[in-house]
mmCIF file of N, CA and C in Angstrom:
data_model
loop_
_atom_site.group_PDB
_atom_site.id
_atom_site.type_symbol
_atom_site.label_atom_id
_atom_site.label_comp_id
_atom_site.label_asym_id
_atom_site.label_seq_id
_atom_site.Cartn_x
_atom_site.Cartn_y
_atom_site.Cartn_z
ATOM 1 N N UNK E 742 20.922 -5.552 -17.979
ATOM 2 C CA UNK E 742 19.737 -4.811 -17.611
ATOM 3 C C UNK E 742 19.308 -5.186 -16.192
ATOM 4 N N UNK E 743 19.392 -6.479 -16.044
ATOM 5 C CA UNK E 743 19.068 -6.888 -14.301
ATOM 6 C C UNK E 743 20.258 -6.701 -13.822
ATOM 7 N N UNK E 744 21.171 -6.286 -14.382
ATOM 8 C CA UNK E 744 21.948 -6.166 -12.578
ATOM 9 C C UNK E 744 22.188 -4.944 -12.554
ATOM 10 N N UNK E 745 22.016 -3.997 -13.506
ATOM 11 C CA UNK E 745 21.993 -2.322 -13.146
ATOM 12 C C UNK E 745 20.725 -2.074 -12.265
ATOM 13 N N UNK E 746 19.255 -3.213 -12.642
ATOM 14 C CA UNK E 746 18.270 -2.971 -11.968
ATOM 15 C C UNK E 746 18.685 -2.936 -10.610
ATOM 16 N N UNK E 747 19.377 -4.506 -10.412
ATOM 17 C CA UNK E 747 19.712 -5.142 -8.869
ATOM 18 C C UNK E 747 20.575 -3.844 -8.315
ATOM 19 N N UNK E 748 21.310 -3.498 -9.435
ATOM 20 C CA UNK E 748 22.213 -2.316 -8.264
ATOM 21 C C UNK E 748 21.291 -0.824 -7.641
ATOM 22 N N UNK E 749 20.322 -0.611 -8.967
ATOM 23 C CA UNK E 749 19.874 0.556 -8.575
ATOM 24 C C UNK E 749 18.807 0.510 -7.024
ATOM 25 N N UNK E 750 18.391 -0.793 -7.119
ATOM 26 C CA UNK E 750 17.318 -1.506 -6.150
ATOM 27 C C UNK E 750 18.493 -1.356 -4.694
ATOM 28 N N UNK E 751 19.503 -1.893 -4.592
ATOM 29 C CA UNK E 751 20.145 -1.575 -3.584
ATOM 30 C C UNK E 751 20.997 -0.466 -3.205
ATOM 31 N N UNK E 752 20.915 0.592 -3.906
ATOM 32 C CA UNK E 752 20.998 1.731 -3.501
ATOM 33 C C UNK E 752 20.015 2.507 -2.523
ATOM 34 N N UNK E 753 18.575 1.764 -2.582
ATOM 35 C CA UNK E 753 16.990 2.540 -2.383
ATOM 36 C C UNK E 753 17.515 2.541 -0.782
ATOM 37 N N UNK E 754 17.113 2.939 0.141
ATOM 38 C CA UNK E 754 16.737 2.836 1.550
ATOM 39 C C UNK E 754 16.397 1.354 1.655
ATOM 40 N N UNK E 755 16.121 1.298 2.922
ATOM 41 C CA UNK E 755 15.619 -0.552 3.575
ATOM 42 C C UNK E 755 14.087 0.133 2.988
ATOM 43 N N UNK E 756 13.678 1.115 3.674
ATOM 44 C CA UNK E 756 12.033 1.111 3.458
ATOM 45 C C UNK E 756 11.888 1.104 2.420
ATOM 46 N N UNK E 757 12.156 1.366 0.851
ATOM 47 C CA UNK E 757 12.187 1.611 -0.106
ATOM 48 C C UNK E 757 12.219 0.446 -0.713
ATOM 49 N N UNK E 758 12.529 -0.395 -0.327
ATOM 50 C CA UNK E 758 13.289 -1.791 -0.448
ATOM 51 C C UNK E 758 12.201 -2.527 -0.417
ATOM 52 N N UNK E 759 11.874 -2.734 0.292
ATOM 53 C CA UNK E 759 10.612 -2.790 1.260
ATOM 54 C C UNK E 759 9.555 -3.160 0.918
ATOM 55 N N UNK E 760 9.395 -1.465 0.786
ATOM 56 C CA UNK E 760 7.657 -1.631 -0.259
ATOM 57 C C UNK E 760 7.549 -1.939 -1.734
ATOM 58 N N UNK E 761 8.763 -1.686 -2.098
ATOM 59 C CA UNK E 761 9.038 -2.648 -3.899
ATOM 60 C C UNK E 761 8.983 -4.113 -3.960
ATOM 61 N N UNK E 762 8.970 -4.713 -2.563
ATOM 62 C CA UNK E 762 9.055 -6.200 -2.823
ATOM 63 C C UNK E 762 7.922 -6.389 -2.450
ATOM 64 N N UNK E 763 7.192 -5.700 -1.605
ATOM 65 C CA UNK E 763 6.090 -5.474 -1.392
ATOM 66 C C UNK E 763 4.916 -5.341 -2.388
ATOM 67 N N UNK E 764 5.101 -4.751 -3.260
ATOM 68 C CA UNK E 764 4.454 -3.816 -4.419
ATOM 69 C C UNK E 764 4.364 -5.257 -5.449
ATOM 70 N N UNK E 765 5.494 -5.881 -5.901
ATOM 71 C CA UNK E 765 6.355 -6.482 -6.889
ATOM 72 C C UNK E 765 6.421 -8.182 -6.513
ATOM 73 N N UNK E 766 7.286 -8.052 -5.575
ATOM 74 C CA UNK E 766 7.807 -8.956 -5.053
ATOM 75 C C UNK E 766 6.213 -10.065 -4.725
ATOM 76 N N UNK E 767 5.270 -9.771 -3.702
ATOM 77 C CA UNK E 767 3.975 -10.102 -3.348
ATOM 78 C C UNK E 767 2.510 -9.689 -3.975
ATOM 79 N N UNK E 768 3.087 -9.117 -5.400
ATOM 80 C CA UNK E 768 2.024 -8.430 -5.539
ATOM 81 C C UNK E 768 0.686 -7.470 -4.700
ATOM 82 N N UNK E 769 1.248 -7.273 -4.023
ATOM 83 C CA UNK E 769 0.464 -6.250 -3.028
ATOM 84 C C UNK E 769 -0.093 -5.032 -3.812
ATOM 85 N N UNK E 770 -1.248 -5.047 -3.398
ATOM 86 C CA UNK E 770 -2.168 -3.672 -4.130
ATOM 87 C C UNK E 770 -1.489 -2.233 -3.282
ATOM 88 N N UNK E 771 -1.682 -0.942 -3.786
ATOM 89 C CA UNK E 771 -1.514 -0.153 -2.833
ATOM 90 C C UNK E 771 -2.175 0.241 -1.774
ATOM 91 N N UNK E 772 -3.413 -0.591 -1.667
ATOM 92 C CA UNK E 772 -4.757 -0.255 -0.347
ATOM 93 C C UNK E 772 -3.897 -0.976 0.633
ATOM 94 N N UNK E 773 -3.433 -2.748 0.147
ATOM 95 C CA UNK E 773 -2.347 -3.453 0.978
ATOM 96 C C UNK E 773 -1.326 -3.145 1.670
ATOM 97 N N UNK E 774 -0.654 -2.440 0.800
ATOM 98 C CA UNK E 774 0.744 -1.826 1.726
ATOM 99 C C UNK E 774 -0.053 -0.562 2.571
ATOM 100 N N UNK E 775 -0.950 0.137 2.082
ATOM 101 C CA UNK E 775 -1.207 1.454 3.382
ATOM 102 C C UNK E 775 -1.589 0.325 4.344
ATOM 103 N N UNK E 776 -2.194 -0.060 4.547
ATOM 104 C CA UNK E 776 -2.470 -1.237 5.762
ATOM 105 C C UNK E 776 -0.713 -1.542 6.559
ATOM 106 N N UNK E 777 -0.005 -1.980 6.041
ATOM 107 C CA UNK E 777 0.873 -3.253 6.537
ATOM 108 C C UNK E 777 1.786 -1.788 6.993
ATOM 109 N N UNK E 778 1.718 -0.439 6.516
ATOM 110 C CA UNK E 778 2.611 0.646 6.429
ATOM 111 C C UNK E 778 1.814 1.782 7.479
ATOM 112 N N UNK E 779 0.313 1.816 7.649
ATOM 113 C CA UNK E 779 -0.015 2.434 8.835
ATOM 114 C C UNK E 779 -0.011 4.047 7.915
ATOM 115 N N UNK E 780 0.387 4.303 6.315
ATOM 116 C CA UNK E 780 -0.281 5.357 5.590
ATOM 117 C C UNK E 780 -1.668 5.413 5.120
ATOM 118 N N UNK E 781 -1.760 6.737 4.594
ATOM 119 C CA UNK E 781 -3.094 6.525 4.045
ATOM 120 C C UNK E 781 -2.531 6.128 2.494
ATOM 121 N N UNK E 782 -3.158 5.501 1.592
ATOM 122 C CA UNK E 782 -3.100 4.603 0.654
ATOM 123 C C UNK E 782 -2.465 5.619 -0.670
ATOM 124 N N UNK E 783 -3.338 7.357 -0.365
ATOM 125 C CA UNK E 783 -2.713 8.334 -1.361
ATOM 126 C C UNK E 783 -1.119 8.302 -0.970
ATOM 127 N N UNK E 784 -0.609 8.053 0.125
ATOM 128 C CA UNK E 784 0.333 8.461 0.326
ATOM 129 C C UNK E 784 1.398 7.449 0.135
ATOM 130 N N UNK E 785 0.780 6.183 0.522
ATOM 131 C CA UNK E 785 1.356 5.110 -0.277
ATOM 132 C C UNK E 785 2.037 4.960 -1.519
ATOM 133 N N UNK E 786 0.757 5.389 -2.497
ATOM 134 C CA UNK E 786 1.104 5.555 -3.819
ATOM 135 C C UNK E 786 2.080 6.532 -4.472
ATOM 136 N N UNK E 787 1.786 7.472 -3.855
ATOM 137 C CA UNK E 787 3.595 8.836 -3.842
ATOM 138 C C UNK E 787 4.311 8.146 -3.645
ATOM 139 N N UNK E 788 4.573 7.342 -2.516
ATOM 140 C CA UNK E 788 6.025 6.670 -1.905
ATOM 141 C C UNK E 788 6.323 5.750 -3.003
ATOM 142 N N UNK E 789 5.140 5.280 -3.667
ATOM 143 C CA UNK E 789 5.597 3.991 -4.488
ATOM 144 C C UNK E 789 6.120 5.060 -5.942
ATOM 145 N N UNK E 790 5.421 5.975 -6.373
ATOM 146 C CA UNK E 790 5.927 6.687 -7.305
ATOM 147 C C UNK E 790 7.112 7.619 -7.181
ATOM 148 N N UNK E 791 7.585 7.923 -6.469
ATOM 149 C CA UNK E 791 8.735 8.556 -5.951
ATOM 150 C C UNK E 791 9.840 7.191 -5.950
ATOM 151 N N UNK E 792 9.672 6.443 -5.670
ATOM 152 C CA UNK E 792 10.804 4.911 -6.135
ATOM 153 C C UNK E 792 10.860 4.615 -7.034
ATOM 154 N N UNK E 793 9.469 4.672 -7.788
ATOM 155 C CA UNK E 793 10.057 4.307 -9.180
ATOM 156 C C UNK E 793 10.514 5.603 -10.390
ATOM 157 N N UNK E 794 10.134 6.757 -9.506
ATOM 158 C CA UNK E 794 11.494 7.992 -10.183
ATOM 159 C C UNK E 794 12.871 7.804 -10.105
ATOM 160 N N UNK E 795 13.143 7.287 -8.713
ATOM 161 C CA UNK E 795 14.430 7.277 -8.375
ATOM 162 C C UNK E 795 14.762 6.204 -8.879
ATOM 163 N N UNK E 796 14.405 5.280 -9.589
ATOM 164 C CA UNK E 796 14.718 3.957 -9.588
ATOM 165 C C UNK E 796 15.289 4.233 -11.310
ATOM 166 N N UNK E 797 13.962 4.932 -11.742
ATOM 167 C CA UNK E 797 14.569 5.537 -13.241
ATOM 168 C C UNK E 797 15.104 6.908 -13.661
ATOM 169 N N UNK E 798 15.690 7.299 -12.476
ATOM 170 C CA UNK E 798 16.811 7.945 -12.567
ATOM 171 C C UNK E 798 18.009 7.314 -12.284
ATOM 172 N N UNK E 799 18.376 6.382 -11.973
ATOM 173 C CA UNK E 799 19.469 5.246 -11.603
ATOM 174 C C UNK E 799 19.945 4.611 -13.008
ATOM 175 N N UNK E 800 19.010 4.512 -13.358
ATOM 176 C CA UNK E 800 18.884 3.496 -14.525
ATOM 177 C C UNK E 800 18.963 4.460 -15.587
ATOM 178 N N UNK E 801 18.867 5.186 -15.908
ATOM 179 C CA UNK E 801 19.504 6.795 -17.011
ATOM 180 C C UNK E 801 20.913 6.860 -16.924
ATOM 181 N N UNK E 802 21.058 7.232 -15.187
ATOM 182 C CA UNK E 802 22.437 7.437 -15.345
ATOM 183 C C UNK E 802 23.473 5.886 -15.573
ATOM 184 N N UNK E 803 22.998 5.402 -14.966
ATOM 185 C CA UNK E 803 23.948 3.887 -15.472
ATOM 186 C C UNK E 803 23.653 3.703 -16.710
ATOM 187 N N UNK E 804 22.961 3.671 -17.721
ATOM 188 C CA UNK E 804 22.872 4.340 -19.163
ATOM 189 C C UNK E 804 24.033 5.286 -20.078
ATOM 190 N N UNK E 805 24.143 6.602 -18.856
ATOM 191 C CA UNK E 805 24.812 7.343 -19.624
ATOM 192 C C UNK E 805 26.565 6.882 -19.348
ATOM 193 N N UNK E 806 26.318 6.089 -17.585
ATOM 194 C CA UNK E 806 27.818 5.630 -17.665
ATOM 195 C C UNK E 806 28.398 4.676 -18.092
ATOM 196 N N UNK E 807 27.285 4.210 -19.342
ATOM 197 C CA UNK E 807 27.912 3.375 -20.456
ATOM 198 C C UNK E 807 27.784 1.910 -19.347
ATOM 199 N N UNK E 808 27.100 1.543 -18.322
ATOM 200 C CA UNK E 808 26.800 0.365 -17.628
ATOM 201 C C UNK E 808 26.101 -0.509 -19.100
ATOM 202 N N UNK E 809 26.326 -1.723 -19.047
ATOM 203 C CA UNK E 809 25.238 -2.170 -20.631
ATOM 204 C C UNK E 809 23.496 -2.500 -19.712
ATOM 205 N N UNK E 810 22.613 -1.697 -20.016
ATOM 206 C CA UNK E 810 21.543 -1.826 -20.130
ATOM 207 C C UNK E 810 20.569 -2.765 -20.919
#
């Protein structure tokens, strides 16, 4: 389960990367990262929800390609 995570995580972009360790990694609020990111904070929060779509769409398909989850 962590290393399909680890793989799907390094598939993301650097920025993507980024603000998940950001998010996760430092516990950073999303008011935090619009600051350190120069967005407004709504937009922050898309970016952060749009990663974790893609992140669980990664993690489906390494699912369906029989990766062990």
């Amino acid at each position: 389960q962590i290393l399909a995570l680890l793989d799907c995580l390094m598939r993301l972009p650097e920025r993507s990367r980024q603000l998940i360790s950001l998010r996760y990694g430092q516990n950073k609020s999303a008011h935090e990262l619009a600051e350190v990111i120069g967005k407004k904070e709504s937009a922050t929060k898309m970016m952060l929800m749009r990663i974790r779509q893609s992140l669980h769409c990664c993690l489906q398909l390494k699912q369906q390609e029989g990766f062990e989850l």
